[in-house]
Coordinates of C-alpha atoms in Angstrom, one line a residue:
X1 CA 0.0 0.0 0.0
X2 CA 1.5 4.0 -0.6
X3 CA -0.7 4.8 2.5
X4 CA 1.1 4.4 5.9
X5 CA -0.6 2.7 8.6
X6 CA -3.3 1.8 6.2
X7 CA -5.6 -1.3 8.5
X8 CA -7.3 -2.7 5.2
X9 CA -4.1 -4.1 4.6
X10 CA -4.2 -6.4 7.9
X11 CA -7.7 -7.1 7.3
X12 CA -6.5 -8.8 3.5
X13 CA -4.0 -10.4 5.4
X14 CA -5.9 -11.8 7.8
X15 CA -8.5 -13.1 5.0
X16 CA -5.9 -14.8 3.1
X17 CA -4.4 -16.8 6.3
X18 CA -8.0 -17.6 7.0
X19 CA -8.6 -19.1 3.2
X20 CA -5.0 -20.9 3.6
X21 CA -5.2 -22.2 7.1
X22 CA -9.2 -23.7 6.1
X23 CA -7.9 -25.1 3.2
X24 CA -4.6 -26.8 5.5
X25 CA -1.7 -25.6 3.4
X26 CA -0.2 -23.0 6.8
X27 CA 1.3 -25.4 9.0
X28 CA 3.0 -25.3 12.0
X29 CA 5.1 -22.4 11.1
X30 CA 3.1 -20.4 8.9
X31 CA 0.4 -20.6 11.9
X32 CA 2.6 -19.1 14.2
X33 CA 4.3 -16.4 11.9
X34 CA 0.9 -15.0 11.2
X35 CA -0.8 -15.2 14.7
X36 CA 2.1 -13.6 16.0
X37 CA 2.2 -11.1 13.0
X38 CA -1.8 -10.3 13.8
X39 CA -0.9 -9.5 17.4
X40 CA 2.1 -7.1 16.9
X41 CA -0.2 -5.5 14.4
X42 CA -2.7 -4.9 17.2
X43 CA 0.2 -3.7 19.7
X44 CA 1.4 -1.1 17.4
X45 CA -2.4 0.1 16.7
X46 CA -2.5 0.2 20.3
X47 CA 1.0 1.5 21.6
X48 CA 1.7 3.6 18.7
X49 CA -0.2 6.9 16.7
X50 CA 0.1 5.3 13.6
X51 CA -3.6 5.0 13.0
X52 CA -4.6 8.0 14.5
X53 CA -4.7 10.5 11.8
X54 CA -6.3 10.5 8.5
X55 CA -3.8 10.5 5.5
X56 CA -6.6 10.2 2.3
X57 CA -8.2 13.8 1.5
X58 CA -11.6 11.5 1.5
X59 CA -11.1 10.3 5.2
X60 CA -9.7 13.7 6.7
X61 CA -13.1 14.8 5.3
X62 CA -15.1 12.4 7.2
X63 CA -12.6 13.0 10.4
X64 CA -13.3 17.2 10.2
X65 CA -17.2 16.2 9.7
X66 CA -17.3 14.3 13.3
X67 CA -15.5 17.1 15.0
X68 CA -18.1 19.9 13.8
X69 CA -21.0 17.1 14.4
X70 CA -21.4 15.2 17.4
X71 CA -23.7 12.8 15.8
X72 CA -23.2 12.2 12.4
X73 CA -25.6 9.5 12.3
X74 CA -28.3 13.0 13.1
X75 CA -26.9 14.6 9.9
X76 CA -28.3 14.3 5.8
X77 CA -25.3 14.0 3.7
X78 CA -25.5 15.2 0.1
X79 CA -23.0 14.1 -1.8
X80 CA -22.4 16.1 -5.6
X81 CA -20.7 13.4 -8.1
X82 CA -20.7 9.9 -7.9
X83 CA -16.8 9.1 -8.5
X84 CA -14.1 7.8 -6.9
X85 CA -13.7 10.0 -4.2
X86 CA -17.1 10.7 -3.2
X87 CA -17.5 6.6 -2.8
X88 CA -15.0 6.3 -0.5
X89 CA -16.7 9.6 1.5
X90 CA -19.8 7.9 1.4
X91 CA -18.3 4.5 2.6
X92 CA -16.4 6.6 5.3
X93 CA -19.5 7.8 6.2
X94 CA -21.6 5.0 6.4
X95 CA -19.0 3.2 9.2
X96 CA -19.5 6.6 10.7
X97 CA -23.1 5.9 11.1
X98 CA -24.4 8.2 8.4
X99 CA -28.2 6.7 7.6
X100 CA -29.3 9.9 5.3
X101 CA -27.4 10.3 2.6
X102 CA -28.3 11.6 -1.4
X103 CA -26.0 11.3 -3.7
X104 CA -26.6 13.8 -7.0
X105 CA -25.2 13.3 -10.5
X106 CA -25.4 14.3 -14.0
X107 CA -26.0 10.7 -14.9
X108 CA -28.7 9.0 -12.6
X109 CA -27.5 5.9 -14.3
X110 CA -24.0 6.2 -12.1
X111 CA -25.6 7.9 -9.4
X112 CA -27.6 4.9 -8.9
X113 CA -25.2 2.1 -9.0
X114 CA -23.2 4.3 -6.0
X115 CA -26.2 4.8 -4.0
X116 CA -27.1 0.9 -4.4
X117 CA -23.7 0.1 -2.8
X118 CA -23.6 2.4 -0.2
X119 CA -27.5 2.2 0.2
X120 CA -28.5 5.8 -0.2
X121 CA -31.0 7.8 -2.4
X122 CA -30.1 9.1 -6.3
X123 CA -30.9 12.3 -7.8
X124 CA -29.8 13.8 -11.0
X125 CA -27.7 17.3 -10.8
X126 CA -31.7 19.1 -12.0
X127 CA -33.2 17.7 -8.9
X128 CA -30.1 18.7 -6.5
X129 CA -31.0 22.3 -5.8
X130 CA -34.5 21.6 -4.7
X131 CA -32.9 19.3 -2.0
X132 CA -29.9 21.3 -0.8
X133 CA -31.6 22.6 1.7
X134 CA -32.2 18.8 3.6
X135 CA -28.5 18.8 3.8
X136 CA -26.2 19.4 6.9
X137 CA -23.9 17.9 4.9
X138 CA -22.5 18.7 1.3
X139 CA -19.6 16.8 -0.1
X140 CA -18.6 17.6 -3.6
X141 CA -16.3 16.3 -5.6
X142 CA -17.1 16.0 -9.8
X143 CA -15.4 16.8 -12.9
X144 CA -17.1 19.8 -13.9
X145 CA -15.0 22.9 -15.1
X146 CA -17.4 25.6 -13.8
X147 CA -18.8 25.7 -10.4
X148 CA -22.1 24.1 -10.0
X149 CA -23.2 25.1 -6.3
X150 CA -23.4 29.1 -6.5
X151 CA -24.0 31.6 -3.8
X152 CA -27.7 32.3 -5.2
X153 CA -28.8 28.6 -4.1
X154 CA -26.8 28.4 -0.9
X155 CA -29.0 31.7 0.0
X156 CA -31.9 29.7 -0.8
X157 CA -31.1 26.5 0.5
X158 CA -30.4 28.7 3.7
X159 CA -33.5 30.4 3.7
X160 CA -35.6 27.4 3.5
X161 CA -33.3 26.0 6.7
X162 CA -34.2 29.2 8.6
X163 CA -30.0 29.5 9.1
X164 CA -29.4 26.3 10.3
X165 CA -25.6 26.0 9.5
X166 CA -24.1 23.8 6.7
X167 CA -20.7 22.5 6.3
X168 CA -19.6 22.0 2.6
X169 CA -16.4 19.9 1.8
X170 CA -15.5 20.9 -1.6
X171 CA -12.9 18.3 -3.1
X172 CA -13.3 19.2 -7.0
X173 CA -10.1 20.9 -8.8
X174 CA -11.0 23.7 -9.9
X175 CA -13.7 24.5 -7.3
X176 CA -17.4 23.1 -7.7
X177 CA -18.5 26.1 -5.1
X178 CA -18.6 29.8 -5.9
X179 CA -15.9 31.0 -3.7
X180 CA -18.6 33.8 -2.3
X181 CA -19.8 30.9 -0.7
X182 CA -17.1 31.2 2.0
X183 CA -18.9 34.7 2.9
X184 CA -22.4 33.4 4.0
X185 CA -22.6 33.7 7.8
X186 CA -24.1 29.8 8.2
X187 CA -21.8 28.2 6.3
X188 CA -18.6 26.3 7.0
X189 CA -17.0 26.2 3.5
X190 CA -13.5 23.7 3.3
X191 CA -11.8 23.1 0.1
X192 CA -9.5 20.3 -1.0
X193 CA -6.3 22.6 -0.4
X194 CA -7.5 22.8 3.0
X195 CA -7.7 18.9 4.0
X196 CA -4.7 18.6 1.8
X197 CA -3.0 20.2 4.9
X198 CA -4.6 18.4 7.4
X199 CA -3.4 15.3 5.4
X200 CA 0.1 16.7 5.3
X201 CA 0.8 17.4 9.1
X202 CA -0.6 14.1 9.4
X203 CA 1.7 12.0 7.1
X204 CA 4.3 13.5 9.2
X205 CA 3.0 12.7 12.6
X206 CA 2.7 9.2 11.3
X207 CA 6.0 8.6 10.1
X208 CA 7.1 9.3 13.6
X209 CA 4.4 7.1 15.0
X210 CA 6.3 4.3 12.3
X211 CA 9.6 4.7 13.8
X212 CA 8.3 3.8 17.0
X213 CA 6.5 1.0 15.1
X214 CA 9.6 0.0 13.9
X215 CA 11.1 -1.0 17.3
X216 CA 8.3 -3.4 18.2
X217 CA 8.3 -5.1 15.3
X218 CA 12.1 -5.7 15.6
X219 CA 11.7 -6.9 19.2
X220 CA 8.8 -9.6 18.0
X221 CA 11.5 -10.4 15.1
X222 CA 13.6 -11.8 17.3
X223 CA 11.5 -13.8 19.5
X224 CA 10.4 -15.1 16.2
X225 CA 13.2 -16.0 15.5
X226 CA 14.4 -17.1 19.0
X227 CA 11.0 -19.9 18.8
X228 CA 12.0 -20.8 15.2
X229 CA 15.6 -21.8 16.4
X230 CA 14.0 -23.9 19.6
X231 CA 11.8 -25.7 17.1
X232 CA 15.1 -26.4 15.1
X233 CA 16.9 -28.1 18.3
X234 CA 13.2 -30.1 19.1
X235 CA 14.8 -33.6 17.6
X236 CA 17.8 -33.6 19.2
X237 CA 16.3 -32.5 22.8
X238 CA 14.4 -35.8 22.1
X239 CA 16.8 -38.0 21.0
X240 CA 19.4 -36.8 24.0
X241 CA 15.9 -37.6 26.8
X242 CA 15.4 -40.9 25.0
X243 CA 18.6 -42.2 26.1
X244 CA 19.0 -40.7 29.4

């Protein structure tokens, strides 16, 4: 993986032990490597930072979401685009306890087959001004080379909320929001330059928190090691009791 720290990895590895040890091609050895490997995994999640920070612009989206939100599962997401990035928003989401989310789209086609795996509503790009104002929630993120969210519906959308606040995550290059945006007293406006420095201080912190990772792994190397060299001596220990 490019992304330090990144637990999908362990939970790959963990499936393709499971697959090998069910189908009895692990052994003794194999076992032990990868019980012991699943446990230092879990010490260094525990011990260390490593896993503390998000490092994808689509996670540190999610993280700044819960710290303006206390419940996100009391929040309406609407997400603008249906790409790459917005799916892994919404699936960040979801495990966040997200329950209403839209998802709008200039094709409904591709807007549905997202909102079927991440079980949320479709609406074409047409419908997606008449529902802004549901959102506490706007994540957008599409291809488009002129804004698509202006101030004139924001105002609106507003409006209709009576000033409830929204926060808008804005991950498009160049900018899917009119910049005025920014200047509407009850809204929280972040762009993709802005998580892109919250990603940044973070890649740092976890490269420290991998040094430190580092050093328990070596340790657990050697014991490794020191059990693999044990299991070596095994036949002669028996041999030498056997004639005593």
């Amino acid at each position: 993986s490019m992304v330090l720290g990144e637990p999908q990895i362990l939970g790959q590895m963990k499936q393709a032990f499971s697959t090998a040890h069910q189908a009895g091609t692990t052994g003794k050895i194999l076992n032990r490597l990868f019980q012991q490997t699943f446990k230092v995994a879990k010490q260094v999640r525990t011990d260390t930072t490593i896993g503390a920070n998000p490092v994808s612009v689509a996670f540190a989206a999610v993280d700044l979401a819960r710290h303006i939100f206390t419940q996100l599962s009391e929040q309406t997401v609407l997400l603008i685009g249906a790409g790459e990035t917005n799916e892994l928003v919404a699936r960040h989401l979801v495990e966040n306890g997200v329950e209403r989310m839209m998802v709008a789209n200039r094709s409904l086609e591709r807007a549905k087959s997202l909102a079927a795996r991440v079980a949320c509503e479709a609406i074409t790009l047409d419908e997606m001004p008449s529902r802004l104002a549901q959102a506490d929630i706007v994540v957008t993120s599409t291809a488009s080379r002129v804004p698509i969210l202006g101030k004139g519906a924001m105002e609106s959308a507003l409006r209709a909320r009576r000033h409830r606040p929204m926060f808008i995550i804005d991950l498009a290059v160049p900018r899917d929001v009119e910049p005025e945006v920014a200047n509407l007293k009850d809204v929280f406006l972040y762009t993709v330059d802005d998580l892109e420095n919250i990603v940044s201080a973070n890649r740092a912190s976890r490269q420290e928190a991998a040094a430190e990772a580092a050093k328990i792994i070596d340790l657990q190397v050697v014991r490794f090691m020191q059990w693999l060299q044990a299991l070596d001596s095994e036949p002669t220990i028996r041999a030498l009791r056997s004639k005593i």
